[in-house]
PDB file of C-alpha atoms in Angstrom:
ATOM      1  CA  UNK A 254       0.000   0.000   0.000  1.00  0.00           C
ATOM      2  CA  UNK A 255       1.161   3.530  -1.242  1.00  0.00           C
ATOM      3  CA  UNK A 256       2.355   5.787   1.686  1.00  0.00           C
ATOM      4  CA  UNK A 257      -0.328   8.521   1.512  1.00  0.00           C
ATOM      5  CA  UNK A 258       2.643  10.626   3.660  1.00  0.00           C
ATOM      6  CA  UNK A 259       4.356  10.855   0.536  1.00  0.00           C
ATOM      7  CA  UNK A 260       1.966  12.386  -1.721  1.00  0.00           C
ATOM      8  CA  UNK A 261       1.814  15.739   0.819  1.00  0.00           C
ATOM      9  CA  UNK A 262       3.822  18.433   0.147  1.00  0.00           C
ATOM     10  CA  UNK A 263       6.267  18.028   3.099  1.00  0.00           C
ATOM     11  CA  UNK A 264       8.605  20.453   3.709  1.00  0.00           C
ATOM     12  CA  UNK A 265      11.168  22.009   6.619  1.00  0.00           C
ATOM     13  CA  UNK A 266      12.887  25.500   7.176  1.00  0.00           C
ATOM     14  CA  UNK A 267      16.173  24.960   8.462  1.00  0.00           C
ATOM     15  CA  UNK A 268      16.927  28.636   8.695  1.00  0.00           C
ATOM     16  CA  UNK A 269      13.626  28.789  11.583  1.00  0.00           C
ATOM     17  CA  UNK A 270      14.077  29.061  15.327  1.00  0.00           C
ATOM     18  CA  UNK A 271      11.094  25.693  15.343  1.00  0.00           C
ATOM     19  CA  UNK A 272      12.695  22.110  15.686  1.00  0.00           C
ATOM     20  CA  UNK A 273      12.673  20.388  12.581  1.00  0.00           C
ATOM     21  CA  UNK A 274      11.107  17.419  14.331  1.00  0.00           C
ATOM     22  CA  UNK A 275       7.964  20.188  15.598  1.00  0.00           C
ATOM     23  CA  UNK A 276       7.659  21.806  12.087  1.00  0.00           C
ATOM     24  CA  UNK A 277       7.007  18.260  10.632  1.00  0.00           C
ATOM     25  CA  UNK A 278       4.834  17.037  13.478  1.00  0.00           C
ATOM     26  CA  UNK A 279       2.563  20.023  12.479  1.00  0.00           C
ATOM     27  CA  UNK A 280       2.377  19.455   8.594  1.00  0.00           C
ATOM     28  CA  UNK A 281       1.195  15.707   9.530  1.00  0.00           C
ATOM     29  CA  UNK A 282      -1.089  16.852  12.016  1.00  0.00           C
ATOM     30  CA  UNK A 283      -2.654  19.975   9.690  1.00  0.00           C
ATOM     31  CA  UNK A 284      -3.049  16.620   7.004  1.00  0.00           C
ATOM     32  CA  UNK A 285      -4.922  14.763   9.559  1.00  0.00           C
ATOM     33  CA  UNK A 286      -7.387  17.615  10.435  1.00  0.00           C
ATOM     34  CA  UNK A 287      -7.845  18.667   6.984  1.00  0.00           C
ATOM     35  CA  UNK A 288      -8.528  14.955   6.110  1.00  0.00           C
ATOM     36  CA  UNK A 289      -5.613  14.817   3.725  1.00  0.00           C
ATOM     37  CA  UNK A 290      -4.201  11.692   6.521  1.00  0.00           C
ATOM     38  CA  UNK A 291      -7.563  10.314   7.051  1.00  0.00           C
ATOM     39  CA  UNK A 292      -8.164   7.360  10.133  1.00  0.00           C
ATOM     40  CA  UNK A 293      -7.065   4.562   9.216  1.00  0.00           C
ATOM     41  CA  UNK A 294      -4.103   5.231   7.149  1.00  0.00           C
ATOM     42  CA  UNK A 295      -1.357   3.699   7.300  1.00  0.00           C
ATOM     43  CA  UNK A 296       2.234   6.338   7.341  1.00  0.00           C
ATOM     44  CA  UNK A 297       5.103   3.962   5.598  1.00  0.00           C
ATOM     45  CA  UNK A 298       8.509   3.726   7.470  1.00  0.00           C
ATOM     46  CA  UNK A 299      10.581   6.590   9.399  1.00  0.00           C
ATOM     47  CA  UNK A 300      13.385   5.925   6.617  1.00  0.00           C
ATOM     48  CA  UNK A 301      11.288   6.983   3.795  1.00  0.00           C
ATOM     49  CA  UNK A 302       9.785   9.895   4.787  1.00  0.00           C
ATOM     50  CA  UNK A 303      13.665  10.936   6.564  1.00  0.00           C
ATOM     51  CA  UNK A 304      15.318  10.210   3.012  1.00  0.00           C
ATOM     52  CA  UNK A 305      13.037  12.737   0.882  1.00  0.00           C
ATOM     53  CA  UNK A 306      12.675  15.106   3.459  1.00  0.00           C
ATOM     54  CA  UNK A 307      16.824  15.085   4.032  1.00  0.00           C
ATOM     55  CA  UNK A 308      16.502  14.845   8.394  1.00  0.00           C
ATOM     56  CA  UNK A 309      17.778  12.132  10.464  1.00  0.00           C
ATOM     57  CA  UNK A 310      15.145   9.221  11.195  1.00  0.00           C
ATOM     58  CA  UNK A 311      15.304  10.315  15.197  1.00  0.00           C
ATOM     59  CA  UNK A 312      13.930  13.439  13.961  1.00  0.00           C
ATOM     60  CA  UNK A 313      11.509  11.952  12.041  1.00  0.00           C
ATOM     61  CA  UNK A 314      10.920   9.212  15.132  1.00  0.00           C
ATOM     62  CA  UNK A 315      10.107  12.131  17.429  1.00  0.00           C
ATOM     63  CA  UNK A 316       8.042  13.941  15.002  1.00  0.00           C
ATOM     64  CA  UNK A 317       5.807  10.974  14.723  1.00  0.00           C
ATOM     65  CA  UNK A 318       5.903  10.104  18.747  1.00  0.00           C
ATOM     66  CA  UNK A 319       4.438  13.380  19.470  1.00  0.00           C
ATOM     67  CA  UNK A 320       1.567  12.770  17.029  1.00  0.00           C
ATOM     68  CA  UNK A 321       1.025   9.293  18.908  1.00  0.00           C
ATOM     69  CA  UNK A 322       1.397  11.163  22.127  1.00  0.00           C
ATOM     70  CA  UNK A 323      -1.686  13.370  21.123  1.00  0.00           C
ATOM     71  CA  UNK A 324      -3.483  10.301  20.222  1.00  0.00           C
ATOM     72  CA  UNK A 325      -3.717  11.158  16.807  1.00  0.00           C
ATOM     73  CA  UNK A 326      -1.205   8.458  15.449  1.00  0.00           C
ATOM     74  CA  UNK A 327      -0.520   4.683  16.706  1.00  0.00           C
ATOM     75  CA  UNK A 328       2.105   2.208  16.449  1.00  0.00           C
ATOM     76  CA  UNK A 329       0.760  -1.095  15.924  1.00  0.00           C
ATOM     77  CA  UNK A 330       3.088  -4.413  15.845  1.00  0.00           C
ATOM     78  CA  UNK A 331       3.264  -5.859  12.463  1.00  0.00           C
ATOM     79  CA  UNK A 332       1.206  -2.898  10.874  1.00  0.00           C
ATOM     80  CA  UNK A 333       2.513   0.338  10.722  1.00  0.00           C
ATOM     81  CA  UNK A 334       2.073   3.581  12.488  1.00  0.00           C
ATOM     82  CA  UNK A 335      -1.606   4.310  11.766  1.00  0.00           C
ATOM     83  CA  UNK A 336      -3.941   7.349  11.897  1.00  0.00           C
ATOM     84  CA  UNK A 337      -6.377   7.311  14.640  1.00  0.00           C
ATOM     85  CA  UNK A 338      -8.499  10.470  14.494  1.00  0.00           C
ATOM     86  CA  UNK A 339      -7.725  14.327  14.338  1.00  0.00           C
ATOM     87  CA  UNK A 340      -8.821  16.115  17.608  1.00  0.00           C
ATOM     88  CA  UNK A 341     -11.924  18.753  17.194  1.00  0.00           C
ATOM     89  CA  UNK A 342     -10.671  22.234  18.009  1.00  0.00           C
ATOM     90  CA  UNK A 343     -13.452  24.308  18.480  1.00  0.00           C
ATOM     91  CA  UNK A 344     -13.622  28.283  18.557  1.00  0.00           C
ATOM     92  CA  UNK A 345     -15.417  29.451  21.452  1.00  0.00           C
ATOM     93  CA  UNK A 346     -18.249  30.821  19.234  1.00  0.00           C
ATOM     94  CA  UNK A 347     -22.202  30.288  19.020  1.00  0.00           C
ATOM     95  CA  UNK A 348     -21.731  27.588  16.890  1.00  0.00           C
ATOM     96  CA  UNK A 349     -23.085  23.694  16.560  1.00  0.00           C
ATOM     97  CA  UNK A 350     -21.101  20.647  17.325  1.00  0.00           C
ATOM     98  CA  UNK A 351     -22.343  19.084  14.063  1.00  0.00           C
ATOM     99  CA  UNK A 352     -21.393  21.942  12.209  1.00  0.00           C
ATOM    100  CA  UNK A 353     -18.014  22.210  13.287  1.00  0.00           C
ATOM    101  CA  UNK A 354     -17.903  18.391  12.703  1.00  0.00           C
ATOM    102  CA  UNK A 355     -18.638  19.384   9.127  1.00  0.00           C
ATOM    103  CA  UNK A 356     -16.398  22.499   8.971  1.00  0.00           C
ATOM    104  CA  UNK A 357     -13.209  19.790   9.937  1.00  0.00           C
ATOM    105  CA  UNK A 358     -14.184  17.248   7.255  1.00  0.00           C
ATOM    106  CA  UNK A 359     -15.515  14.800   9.819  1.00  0.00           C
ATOM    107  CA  UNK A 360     -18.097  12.437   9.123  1.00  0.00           C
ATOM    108  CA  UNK A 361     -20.742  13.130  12.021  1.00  0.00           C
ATOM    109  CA  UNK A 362     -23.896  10.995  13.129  1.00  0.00           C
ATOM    110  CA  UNK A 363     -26.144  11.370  15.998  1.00  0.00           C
ATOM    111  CA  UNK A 364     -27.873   8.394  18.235  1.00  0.00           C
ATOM    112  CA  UNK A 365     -30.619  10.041  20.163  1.00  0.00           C
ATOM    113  CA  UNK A 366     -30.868   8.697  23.584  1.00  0.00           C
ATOM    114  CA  UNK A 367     -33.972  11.115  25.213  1.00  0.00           C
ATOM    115  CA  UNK A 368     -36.562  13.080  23.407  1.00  0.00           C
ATOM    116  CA  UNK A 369     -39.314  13.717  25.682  1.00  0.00           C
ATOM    117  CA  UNK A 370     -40.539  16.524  28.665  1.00  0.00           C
ATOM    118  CA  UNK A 371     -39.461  16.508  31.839  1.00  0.00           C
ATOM    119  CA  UNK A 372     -40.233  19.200  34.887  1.00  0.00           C
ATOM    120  CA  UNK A 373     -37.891  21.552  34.666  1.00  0.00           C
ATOM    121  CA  UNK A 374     -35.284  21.728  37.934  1.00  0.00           C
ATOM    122  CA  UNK A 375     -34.588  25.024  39.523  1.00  0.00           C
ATOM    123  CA  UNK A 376     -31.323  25.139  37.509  1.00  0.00           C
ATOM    124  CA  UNK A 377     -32.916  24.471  33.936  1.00  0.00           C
ATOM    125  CA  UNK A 378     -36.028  26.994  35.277  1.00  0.00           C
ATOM    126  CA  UNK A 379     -33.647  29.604  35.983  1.00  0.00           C
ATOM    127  CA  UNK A 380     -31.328  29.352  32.686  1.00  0.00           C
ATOM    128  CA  UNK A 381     -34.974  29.372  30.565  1.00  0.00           C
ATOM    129  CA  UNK A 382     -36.286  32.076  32.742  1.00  0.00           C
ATOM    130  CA  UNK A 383     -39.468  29.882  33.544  1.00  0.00           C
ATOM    131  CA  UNK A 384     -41.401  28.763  36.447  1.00  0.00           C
ATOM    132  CA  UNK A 385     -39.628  25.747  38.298  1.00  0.00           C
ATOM    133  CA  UNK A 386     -41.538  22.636  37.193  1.00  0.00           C
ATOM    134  CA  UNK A 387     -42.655  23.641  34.375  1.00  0.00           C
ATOM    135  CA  UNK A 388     -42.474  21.325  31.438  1.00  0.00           C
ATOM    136  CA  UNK A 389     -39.350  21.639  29.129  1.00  0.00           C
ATOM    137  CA  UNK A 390     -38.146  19.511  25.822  1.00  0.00           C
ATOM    138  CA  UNK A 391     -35.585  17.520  27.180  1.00  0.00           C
ATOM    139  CA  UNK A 392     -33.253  15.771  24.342  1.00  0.00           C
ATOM    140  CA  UNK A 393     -30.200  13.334  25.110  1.00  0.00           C
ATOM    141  CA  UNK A 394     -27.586  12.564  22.062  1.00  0.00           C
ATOM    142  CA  UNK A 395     -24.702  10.921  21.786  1.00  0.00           C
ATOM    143  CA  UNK A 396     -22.561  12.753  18.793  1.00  0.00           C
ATOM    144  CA  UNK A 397     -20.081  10.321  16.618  1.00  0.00           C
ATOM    145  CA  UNK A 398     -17.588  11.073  13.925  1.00  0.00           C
ATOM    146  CA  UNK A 399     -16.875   8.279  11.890  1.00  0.00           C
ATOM    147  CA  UNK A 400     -18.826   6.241  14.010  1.00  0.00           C
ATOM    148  CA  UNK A 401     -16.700   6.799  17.260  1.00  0.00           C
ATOM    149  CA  UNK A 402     -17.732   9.030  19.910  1.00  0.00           C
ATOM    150  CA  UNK A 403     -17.350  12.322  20.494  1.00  0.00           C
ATOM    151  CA  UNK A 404     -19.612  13.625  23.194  1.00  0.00           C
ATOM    152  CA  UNK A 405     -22.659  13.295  25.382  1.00  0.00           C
ATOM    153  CA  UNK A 406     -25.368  16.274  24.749  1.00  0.00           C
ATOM    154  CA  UNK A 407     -28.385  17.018  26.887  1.00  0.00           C
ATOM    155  CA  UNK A 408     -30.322  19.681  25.777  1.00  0.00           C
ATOM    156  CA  UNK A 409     -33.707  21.608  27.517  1.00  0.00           C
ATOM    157  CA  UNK A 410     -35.652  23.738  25.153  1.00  0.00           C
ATOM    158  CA  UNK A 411     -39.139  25.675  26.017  1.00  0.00           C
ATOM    159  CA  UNK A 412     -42.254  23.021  24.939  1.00  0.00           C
ATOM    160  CA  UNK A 413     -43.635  24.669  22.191  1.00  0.00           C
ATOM    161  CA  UNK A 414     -40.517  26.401  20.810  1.00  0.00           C
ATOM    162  CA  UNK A 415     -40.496  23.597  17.148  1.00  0.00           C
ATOM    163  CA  UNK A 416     -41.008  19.865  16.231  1.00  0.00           C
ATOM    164  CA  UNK A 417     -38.120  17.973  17.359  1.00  0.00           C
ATOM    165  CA  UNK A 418     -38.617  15.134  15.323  1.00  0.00           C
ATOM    166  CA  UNK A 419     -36.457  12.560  16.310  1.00  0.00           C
ATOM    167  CA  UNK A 420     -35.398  11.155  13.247  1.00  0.00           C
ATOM    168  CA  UNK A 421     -34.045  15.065  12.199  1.00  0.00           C
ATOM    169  CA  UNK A 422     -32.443  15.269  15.470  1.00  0.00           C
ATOM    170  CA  UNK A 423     -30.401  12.179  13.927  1.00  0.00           C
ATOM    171  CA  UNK A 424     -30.135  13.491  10.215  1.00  0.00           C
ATOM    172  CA  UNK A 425     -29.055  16.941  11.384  1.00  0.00           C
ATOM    173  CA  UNK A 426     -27.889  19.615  14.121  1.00  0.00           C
ATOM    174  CA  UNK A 427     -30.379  20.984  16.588  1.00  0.00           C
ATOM    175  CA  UNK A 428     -29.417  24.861  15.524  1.00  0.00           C
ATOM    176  CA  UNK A 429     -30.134  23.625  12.326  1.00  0.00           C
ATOM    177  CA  UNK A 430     -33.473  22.793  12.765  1.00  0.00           C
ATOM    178  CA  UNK A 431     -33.644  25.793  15.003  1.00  0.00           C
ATOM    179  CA  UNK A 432     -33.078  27.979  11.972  1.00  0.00           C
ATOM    180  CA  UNK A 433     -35.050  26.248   9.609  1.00  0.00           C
ATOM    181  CA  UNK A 434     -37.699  26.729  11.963  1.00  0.00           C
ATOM    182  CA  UNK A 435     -37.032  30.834  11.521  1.00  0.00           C
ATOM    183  CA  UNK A 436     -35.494  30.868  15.089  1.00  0.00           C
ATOM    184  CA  UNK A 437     -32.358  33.373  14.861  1.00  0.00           C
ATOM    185  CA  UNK A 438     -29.796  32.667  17.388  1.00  0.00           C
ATOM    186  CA  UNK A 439     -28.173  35.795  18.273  1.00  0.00           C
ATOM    187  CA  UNK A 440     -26.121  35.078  21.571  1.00  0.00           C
ATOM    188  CA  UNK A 441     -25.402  32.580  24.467  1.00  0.00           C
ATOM    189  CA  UNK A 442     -23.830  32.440  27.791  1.00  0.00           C
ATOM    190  CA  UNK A 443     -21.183  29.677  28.307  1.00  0.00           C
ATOM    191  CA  UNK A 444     -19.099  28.109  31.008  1.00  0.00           C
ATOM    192  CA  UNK A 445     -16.456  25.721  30.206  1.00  0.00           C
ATOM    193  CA  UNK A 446     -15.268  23.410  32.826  1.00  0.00           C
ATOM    194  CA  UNK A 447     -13.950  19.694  33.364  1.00  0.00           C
ATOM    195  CA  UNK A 448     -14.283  16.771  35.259  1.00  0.00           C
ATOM    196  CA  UNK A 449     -13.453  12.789  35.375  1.00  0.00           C
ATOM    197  CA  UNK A 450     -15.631   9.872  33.282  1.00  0.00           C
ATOM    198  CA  UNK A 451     -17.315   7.375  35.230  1.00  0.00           C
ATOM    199  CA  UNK A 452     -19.688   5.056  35.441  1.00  0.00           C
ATOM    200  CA  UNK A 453     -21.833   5.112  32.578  1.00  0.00           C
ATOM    201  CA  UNK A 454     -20.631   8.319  31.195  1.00  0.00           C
ATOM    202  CA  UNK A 455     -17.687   6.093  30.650  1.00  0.00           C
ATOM    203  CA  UNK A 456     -19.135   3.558  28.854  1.00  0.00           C
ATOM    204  CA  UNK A 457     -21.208   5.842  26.359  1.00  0.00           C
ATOM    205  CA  UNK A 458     -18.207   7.750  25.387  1.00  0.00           C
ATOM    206  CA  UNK A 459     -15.864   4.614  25.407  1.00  0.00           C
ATOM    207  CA  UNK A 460     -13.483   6.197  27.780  1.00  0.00           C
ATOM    208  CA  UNK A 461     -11.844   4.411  31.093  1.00  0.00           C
ATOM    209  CA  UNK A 462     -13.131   5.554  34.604  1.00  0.00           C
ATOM    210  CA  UNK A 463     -11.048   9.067  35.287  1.00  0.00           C
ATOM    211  CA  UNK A 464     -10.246   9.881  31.701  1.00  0.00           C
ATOM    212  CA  UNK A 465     -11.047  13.857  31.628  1.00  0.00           C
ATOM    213  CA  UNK A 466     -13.956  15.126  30.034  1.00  0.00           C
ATOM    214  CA  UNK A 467     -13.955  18.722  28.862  1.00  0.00           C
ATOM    215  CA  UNK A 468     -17.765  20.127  30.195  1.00  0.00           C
ATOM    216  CA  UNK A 469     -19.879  23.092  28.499  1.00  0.00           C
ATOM    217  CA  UNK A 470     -23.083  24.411  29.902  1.00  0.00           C
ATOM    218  CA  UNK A 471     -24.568  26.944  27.768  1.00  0.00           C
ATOM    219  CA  UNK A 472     -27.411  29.408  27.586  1.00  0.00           C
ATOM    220  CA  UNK A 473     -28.925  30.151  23.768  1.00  0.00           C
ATOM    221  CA  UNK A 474     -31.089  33.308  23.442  1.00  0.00           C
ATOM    222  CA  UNK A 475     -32.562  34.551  20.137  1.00  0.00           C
ATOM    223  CA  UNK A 476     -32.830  37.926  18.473  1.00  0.00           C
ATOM    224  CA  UNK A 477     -35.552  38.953  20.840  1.00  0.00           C
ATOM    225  CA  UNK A 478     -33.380  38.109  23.734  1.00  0.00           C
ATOM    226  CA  UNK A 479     -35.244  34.966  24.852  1.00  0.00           C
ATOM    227  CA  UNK A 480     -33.756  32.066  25.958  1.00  0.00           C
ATOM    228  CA  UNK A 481     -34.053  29.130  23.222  1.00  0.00           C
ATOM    229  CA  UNK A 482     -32.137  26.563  24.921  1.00  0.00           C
ATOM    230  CA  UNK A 483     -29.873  25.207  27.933  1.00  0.00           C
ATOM    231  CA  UNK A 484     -27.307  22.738  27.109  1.00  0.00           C
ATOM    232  CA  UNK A 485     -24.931  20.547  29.273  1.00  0.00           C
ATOM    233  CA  UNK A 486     -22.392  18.585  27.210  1.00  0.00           C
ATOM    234  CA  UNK A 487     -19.484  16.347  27.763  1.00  0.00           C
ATOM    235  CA  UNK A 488     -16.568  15.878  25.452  1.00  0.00           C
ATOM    236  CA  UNK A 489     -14.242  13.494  25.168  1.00  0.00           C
ATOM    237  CA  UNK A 490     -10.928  15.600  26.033  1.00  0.00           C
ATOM    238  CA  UNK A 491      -8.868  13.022  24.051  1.00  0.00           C
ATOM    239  CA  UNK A 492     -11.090  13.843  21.144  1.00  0.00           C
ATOM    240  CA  UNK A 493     -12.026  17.445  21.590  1.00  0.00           C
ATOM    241  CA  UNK A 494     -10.474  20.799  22.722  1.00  0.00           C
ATOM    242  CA  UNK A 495     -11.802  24.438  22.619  1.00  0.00           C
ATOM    243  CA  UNK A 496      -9.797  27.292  20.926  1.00  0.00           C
ATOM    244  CA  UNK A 497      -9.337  30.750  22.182  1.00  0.00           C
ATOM    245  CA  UNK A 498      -8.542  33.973  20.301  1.00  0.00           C
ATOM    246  CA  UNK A 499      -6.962  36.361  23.288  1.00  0.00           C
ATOM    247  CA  UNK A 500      -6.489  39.981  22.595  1.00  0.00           C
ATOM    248  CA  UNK A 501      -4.447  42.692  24.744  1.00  0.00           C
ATOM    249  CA  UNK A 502      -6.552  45.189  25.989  1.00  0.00           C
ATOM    250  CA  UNK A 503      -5.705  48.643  24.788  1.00  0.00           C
TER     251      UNK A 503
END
């Protein structure tokens, strides 16, 4: 089988400050997110891929170790060093997991585990600015890409707000259907936070007991300033990381 390594356009600066080893460690792992390396494919041998690109084969070793160290790359006995996955970086901005699946070239599918109403707890109440106990769409998915896991979505939305079919909810994104329904999403208010798997969070997102989890509870209001819809997600922090643009303030 053809290396598909070799049919990138590799390349290192030796005149740069970067580590030869880093610079190629992130051409491989922009291929991987952009699809170009997709899971499953096998990278040929260090000697190769050190012979066109004139480094040593420890540099090339350590450029590929730190791709296996991210979980993006592993060595398996008698195969190869294979591609795994790329990890989901996602900018903090009011935008859908299934989109951004979609934005990275991912193949995403959704396994709905909840659609129903349930009372609303003082905590969902008070992020929907409604009466505690009152009824409120509750909908549990579990988001894949390429048919492995990604994360654990709960979702509470004001009965009455649209259908939430749950065949869509598996064909597409819930601010999808949000739009289509002539909902405009104008802003949200979002904690990020973290904490270990367990039990059968574990099991659902096919991680061992005390692998992290990066959390996200989040508050969706429209153009009108009304809150559409609470969300409490896990992510699989092996799979999944949030980006941040930081600015100096003037």
């Amino acid at each position: 089988m053809a290396d598909p390594a070799l049919s990138l356009e590799l390349g290192v600066d030796r005149t740069s400050p970067v580590p030869l080893y880093f610079q190629l460690a992130q051409q491989l792992e922009a291929a991987i997110e952009r699809g170009r390396l997709t899971p499953g494919s096998l990278l040929g041998n260090e000697i190769d891929l050190a012979a066109r690109l004139g480094l040593s084969r420890p540099t090339v070793r350590q450029a590929i170790q730190s791709l296996v160290d991210k979980g993006l790359l592993v060595r398996r006995r008698g195969v190869g060093t294979q591609v795994v996955h790329s990890q989901i970086k996602r900018p903090l901005e009011l935008s859908s997991l299934y989109d951004d699946l979609l934005a990275a070239g991912q193949r995403p599918t959704t396994r709905v585990l909840c659609n129903d109403t349930v009372p609303a707890t003082a905590e969902i109440a008070a992020a929907l600015a409604l009466p505690e106990g009152s009824e409120v769409h509750h909908v549990e998915r579990l988001r894949l890409a390429y048919d492995e896991p990604m994360a654990h979505l709960c979702n509470y939305l004001p009965v009455g707000l649209l259908a939430l079919d749950t065949a869509q909810l598996e064909a597409t994104g819930l601010y999808r259907m949000m739009r289509a329904a002539g909902i405009t999403l104008h802003s949200a208010r979002q904690s990020v936070g973290a904490r270990a798997a367990a039990g059968a969070e574990a099991l659902r997102l096919e991680e061992a007991d005390g692998a992290p989890l990066l959390t996200m509870q989040r508050t969706t209001f429209d153009s009108n300033g009304r809150a559409v819809e609470f969300g409490t997600h896990a992510y699989r922090a092996s799979r999944y990381a949030f980006e941040f643009q930081l600015l100096v303030r003037p």
